[in-house]
CSV table of C-alpha atoms in Angstrom, one decimal:
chain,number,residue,atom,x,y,z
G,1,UNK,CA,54.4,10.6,38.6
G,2,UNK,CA,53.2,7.6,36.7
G,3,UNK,CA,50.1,6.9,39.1
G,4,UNK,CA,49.3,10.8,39.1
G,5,UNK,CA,49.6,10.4,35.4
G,6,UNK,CA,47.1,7.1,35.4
G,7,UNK,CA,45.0,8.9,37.8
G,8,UNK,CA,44.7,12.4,35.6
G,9,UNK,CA,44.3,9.6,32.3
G,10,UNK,CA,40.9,8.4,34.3
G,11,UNK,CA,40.1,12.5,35.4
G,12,UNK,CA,40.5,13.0,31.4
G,13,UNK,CA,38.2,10.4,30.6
G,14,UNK,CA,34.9,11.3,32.7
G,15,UNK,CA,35.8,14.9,31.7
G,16,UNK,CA,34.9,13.3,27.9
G,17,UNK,CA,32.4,11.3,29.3
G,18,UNK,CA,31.0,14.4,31.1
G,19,UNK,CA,31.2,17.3,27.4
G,20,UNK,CA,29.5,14.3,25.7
G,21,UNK,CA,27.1,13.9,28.4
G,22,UNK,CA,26.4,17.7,27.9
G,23,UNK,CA,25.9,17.8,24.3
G,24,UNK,CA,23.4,15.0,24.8
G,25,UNK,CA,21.6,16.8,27.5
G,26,UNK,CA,21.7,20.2,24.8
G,27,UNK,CA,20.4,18.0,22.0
G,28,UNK,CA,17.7,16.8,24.1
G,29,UNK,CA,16.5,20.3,24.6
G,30,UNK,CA,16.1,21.0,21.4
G,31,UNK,CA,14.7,17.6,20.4
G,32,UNK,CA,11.7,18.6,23.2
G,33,UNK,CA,11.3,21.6,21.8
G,34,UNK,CA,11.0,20.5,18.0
G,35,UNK,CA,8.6,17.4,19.4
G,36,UNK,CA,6.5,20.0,21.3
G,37,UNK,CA,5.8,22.2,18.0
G,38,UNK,CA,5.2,19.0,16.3
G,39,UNK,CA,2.9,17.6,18.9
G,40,UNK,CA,1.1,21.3,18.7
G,41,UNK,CA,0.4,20.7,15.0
G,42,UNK,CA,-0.6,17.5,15.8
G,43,UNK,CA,-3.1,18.3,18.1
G,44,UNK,CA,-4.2,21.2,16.7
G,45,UNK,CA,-4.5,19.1,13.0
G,46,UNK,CA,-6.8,16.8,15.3
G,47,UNK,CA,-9.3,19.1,16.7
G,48,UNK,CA,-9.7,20.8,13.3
G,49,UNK,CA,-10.4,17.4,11.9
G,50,UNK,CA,-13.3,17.2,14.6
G,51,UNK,CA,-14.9,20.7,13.9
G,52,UNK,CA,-14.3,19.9,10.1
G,53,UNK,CA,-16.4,16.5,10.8
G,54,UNK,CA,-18.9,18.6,13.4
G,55,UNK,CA,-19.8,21.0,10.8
G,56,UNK,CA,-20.4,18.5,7.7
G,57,UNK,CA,-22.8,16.4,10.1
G,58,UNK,CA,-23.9,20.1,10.3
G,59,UNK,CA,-24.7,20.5,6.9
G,60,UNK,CA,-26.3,17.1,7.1
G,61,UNK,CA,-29.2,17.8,9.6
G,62,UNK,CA,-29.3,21.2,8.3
G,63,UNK,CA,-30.7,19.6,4.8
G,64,UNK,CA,-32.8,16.7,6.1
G,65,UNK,CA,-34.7,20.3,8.4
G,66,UNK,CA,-35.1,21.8,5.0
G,67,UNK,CA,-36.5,18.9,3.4
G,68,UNK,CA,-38.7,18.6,6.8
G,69,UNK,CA,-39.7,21.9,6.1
G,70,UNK,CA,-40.5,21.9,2.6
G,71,UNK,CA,-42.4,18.6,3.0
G,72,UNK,CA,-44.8,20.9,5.3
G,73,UNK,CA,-45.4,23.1,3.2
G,74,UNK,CA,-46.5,20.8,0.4
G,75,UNK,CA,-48.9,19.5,2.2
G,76,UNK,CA,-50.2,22.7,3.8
G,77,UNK,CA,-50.6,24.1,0.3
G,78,UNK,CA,-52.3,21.1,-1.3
G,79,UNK,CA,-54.7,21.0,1.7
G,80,UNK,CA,-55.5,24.9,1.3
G,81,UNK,CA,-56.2,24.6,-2.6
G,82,UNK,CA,-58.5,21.7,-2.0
G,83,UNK,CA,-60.3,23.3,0.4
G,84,UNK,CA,-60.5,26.4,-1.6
G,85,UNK,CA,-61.7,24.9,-4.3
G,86,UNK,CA,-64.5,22.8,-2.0
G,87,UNK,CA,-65.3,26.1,-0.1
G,88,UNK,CA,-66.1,27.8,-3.7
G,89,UNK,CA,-68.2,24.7,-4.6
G,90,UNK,CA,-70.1,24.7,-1.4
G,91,UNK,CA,-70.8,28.7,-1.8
G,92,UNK,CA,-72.0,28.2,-5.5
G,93,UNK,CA,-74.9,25.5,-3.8
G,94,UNK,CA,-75.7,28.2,-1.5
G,95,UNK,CA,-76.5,30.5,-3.3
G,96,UNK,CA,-78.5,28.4,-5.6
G,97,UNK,CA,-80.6,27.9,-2.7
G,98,UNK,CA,-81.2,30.7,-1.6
G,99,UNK,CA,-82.5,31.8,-5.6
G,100,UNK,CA,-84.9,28.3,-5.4
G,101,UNK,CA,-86.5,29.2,-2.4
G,102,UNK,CA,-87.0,32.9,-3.1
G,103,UNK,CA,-89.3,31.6,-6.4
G,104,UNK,CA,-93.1,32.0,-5.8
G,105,UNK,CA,-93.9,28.7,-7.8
G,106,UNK,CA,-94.5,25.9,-6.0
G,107,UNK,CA,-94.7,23.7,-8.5
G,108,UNK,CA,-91.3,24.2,-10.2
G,109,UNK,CA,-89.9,24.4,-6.2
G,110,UNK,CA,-91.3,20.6,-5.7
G,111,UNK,CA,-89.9,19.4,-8.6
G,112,UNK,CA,-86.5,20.2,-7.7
G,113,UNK,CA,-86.5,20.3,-3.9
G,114,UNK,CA,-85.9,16.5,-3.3
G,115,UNK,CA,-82.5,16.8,-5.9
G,116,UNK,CA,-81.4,19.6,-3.9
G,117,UNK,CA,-81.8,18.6,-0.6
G,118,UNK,CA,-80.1,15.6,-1.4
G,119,UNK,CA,-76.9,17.6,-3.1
G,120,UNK,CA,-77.0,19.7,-0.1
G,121,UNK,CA,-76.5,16.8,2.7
G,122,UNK,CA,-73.8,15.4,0.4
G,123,UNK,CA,-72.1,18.2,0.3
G,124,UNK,CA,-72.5,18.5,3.7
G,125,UNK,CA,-71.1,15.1,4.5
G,126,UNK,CA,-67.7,16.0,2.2
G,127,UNK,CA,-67.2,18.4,4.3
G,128,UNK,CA,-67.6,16.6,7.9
G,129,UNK,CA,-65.2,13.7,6.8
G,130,UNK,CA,-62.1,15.6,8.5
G,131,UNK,CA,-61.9,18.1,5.7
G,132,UNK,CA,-61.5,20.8,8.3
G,133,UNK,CA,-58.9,19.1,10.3
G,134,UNK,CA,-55.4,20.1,9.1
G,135,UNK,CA,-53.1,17.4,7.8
G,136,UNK,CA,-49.7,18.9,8.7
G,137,UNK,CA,-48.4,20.3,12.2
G,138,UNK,CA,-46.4,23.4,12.6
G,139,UNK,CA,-44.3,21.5,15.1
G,140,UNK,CA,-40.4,19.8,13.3
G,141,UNK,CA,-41.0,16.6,15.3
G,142,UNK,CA,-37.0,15.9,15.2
G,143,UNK,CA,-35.5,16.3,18.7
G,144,UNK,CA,-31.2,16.7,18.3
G,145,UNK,CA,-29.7,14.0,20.7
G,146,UNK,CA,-26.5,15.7,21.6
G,147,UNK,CA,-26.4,14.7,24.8
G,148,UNK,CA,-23.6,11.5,24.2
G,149,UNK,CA,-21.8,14.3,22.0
G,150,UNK,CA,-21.2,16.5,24.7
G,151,UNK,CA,-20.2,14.5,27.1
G,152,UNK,CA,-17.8,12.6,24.9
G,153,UNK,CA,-16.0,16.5,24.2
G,154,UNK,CA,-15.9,16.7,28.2
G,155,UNK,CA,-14.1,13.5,27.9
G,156,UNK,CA,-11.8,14.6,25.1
G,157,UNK,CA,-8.5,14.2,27.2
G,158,UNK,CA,-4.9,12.6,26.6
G,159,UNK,CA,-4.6,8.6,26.7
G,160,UNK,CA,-1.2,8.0,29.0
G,161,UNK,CA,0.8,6.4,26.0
G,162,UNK,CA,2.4,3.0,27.8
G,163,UNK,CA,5.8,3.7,28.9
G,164,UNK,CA,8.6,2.2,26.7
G,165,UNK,CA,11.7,1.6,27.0
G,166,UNK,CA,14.0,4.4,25.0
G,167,UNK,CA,16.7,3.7,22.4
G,168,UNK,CA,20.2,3.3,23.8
G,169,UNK,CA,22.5,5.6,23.4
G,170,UNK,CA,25.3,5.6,21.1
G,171,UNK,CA,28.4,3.1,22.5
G,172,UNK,CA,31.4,4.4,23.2
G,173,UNK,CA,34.6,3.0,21.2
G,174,UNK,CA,37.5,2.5,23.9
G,175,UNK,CA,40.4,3.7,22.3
G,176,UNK,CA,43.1,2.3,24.5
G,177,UNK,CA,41.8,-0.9,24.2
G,178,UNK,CA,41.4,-1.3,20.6
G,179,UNK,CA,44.1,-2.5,18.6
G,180,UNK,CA,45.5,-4.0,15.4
G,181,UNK,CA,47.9,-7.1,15.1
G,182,UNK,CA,49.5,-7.7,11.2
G,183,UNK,CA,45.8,-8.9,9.5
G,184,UNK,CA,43.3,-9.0,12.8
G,185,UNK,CA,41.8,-5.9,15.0
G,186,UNK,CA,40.7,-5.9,18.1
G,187,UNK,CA,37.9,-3.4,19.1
G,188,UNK,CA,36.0,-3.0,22.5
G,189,UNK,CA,33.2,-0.3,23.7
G,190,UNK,CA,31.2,0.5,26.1
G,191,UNK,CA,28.0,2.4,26.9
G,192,UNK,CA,28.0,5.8,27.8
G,193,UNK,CA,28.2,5.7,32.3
G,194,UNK,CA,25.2,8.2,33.1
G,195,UNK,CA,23.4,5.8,30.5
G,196,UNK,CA,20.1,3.6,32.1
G,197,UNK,CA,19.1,2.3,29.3
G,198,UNK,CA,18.6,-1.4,29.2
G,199,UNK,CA,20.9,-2.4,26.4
G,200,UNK,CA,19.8,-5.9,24.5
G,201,UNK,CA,23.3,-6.3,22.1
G,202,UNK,CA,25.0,-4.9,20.3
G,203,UNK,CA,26.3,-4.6,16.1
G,204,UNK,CA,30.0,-4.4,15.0
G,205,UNK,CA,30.0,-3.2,11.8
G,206,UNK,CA,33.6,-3.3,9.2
G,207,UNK,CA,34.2,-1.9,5.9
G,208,UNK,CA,35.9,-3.9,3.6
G,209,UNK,CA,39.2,-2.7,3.7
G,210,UNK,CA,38.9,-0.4,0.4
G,211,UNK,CA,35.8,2.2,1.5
G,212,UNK,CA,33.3,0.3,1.0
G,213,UNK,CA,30.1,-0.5,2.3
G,214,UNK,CA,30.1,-1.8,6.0
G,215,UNK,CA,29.0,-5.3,6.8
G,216,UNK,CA,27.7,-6.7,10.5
G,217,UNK,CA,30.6,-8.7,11.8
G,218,UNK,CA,29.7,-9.0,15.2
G,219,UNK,CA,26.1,-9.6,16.6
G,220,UNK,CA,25.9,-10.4,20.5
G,221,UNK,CA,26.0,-9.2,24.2
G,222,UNK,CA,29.6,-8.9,24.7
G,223,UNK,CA,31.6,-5.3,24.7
G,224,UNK,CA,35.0,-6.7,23.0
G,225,UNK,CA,35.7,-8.6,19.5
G,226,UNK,CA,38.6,-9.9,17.5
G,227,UNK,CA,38.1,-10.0,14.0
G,228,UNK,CA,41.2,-12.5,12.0
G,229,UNK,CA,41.5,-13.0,8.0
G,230,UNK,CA,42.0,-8.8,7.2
G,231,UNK,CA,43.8,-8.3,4.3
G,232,UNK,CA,47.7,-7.2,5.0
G,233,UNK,CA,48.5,-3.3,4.6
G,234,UNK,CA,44.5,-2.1,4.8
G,235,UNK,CA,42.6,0.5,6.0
G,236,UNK,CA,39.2,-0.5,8.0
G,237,UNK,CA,36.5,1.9,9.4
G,238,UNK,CA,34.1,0.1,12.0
G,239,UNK,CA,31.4,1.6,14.3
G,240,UNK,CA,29.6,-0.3,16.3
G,241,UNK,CA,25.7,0.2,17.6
G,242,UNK,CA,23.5,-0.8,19.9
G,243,UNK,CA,20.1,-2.7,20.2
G,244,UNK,CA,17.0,-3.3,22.8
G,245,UNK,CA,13.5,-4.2,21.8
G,246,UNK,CA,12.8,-0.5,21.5
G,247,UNK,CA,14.8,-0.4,18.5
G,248,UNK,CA,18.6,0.0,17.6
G,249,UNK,CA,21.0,3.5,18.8
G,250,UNK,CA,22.9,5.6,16.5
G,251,UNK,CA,26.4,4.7,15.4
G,252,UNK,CA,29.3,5.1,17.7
G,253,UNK,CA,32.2,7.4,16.2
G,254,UNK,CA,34.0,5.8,13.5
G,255,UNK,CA,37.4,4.2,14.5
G,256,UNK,CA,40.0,3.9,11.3
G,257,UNK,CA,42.3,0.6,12.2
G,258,UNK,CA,45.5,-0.2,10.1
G,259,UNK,CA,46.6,-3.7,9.3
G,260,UNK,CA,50.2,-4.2,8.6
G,261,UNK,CA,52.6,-6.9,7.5
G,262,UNK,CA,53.4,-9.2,10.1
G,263,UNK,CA,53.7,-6.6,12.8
G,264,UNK,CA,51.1,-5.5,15.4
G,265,UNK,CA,50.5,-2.2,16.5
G,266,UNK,CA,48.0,-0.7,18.8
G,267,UNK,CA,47.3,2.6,17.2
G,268,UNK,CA,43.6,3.2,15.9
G,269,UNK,CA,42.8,6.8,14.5
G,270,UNK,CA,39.4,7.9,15.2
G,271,UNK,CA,37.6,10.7,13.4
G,272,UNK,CA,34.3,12.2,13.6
G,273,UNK,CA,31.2,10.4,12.7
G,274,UNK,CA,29.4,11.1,9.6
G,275,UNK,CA,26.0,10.3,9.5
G,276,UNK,CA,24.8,7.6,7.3
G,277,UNK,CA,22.0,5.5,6.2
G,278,UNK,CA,21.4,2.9,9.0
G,279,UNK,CA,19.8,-0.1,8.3
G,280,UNK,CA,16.7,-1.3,9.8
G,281,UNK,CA,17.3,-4.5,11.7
G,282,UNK,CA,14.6,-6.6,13.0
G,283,UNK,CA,14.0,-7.1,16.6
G,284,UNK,CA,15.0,-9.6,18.6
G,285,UNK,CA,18.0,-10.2,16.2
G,286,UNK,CA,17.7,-13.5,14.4
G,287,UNK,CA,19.2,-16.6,16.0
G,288,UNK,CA,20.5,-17.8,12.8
G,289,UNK,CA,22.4,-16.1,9.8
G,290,UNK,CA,22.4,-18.0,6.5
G,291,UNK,CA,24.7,-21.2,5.9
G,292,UNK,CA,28.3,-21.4,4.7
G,293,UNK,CA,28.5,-20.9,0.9
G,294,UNK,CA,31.6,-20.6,-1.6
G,295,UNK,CA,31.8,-18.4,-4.5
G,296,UNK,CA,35.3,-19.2,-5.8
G,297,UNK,CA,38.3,-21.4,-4.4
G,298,UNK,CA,39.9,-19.5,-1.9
G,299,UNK,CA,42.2,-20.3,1.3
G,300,UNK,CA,42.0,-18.2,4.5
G,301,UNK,CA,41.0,-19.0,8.7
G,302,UNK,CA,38.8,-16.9,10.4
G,303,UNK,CA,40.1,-17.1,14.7
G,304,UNK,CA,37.1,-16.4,17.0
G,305,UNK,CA,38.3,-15.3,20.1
G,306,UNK,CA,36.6,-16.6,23.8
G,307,UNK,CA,36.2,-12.5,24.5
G,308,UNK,CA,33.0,-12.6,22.4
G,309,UNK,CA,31.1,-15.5,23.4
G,310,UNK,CA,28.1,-14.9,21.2
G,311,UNK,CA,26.4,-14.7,17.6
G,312,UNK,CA,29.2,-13.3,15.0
G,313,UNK,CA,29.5,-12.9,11.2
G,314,UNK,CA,32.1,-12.3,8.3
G,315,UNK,CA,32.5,-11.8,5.1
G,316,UNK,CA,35.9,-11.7,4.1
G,317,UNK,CA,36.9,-10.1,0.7
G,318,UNK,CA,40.1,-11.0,-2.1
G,319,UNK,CA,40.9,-8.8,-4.8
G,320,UNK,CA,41.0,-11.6,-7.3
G,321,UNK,CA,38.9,-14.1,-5.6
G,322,UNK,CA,35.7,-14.1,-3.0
G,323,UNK,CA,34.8,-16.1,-0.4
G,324,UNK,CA,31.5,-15.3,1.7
G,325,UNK,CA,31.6,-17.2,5.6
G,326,UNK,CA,28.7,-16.6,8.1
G,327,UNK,CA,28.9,-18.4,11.3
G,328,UNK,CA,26.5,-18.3,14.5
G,329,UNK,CA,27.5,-19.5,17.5
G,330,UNK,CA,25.7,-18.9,21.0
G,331,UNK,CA,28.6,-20.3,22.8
G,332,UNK,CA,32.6,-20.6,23.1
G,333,UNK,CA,33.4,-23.3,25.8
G,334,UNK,CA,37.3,-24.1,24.4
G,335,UNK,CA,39.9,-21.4,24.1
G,336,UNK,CA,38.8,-20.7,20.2
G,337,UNK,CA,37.5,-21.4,17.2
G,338,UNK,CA,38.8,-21.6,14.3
G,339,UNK,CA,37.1,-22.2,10.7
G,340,UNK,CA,39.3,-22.8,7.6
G,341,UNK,CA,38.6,-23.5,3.6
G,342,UNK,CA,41.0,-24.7,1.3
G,343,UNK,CA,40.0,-25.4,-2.3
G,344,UNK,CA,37.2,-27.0,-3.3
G,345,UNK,CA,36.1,-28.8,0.1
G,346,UNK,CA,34.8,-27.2,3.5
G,347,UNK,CA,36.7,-28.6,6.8
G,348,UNK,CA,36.3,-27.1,10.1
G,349,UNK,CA,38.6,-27.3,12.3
G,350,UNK,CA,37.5,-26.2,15.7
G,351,UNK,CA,34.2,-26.0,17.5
């Protein structure tokens, strides 16, 4: 009975595994379906941008045609009242001629010949000096070159965006294995099994024991961490995330631990996540937090255990006093570490 109870204990937990697994699978549905509407817009937003541009570089050759035409016209005009003018000139000596040489005295016709037939050669040359030749073609000597245009549309395509890795999914709290004893907790996760994602770290994050805001207390690669130095007879909510260089997952579920005094107990309550503001962490996490500074004398020792070999940070929190501890560590070679203040001076202990 107790291995078929083990055994139904493991069925129990893939069946989780497995409606969790579903809901993602759901909420990836919709998620494609909300990105393809918004990828519509999108492309839509973007092609009107290029007719919008098209048909102000429209507009643009449109007016530089006009002024083209308009130009021609000016000059076609001013050449046609010049020559009208000269055409009415040259008629006038014509017909002055004509009168001359119809009169019967030749006396009064020698005295004015040579003046005429002078006037009338100039005249003549005015008009031989291109006069006659127009100075404006009907022709618009602008040729559109839309060849690069066009073959740029036919090019129009989608670029292949560079395949990146995806955010990890959300860790999964395991809830037989996380625990309280009197003023430490012990929490441990995992990532969800049908996960791929390459997974970088992860972020343990604690309240401080009165609903407060929740403070990173655990940066690193391992999956399990013991936090010492709670306050006796508290309530703590922590959630725990996780990290690549794509950028950080959402929060786990939130697991509610109890401290007590002096006795352990192994009884975490979890209750649904609520979403919240996540901060934005930069990637790769920093090697180094801050140094040690105090605040106000206070006495307390913070035990890191050799299950979470990696970068970690506190901040521990007294009703009537506060003391602020930050610690990085890339390695735990002994069986722990220990780091305790007392009063006015700093002394650690273990390394």
């Amino acid at each position: 009975q107790s291995q078929l109870s083990q055994a139904l204990n493991g069925l129990s937990d893939r069946a989780k595994e497995a409606k969790e697994f579903l809901v993602q699978l759901r909420n990836m549905v919709q998620q494609i379906q909300e990105n393809s509407v918004e990828f519509e817009a999108c492309l839509v937003a973007q092609c009107d941008a290029l007719i919008d541009a098209l048909n102000r570089r429209k507009a643009q050759l449109l007016s530089r045609v006009n002024k083209e035409h308009e130009h021609k016209l000016k000059v076609v005009r001013d050449q046609i009242s010049h020559c009208t003018v000269k055409l009415r000139q040259t008629t006038g000596l014509m017909e002055y001629c004509l009168e001359v040489i119809k009169e019967n005295d030749p006396s009064g016709f020698l005295q004015i010949s040579d003046a005429l037939i002078r006037r009338v050669h100039l005249t003549e040359d005015q008009w031989g000096k291109g006069t006659l030749t127009p100075r404006m073609t009907t022709d618009f000597d602008l040729n559109l070159d839309n060849a690069p245009l066009l073959q740029s549309i036919h090019q129009l395509d989608f670029v292949q965006m560079k395949v990146s890795s995806p955010v990890p999914a959300p860790p999964i709290l395991q809830l037989e294995e996380c625990c309280t004893h009197n003023n430490s907790a012990t929490l441990s996760w995992k990532q969800p099994p049908l996960s791929t994602v390459q997974v970088e770290g992860y972020i343990l994050e604690l309240d401080d024991g009165n609903g407060g805001q929740f403070r990173e207390v655990y940066v690193g690669k391992e999956t399990m961490c013991t936090v010492d130095g709670l306050h006796f007879n508290s309530t703590y909510s922590a959630r725990v995330k996780a990290f690549n260089k794509t950028g950080v997952s959402p929060y786990s579920k939130t697991l509610v631990l109890q401290t007590s005094e002096g006795q352990g107990g192994c009884a975490p309550e979890p209750f649904p996540h609520t979403q919240s503001e996540e901060q934005t962490l930069p990637f790769p996490v920093p090697l180094e937090r801050s140094q040690l500074r105090r605040m106000s004398p206070f006495s307390s020792t913070l035990n890191l255990q050799p299950s979470f070999p990696g970068r970690s940070y506190f901040e521990l929190r007294s009703s009537a006093h506060q003391l602020s501890l930050h610690s990085s560590l890339q390695s735990l070679n002994s069986a722990g570490c220990s780091f305790e203040t007392q009063g006015t001076p700093y002394s650690q202990l273990g390394k």
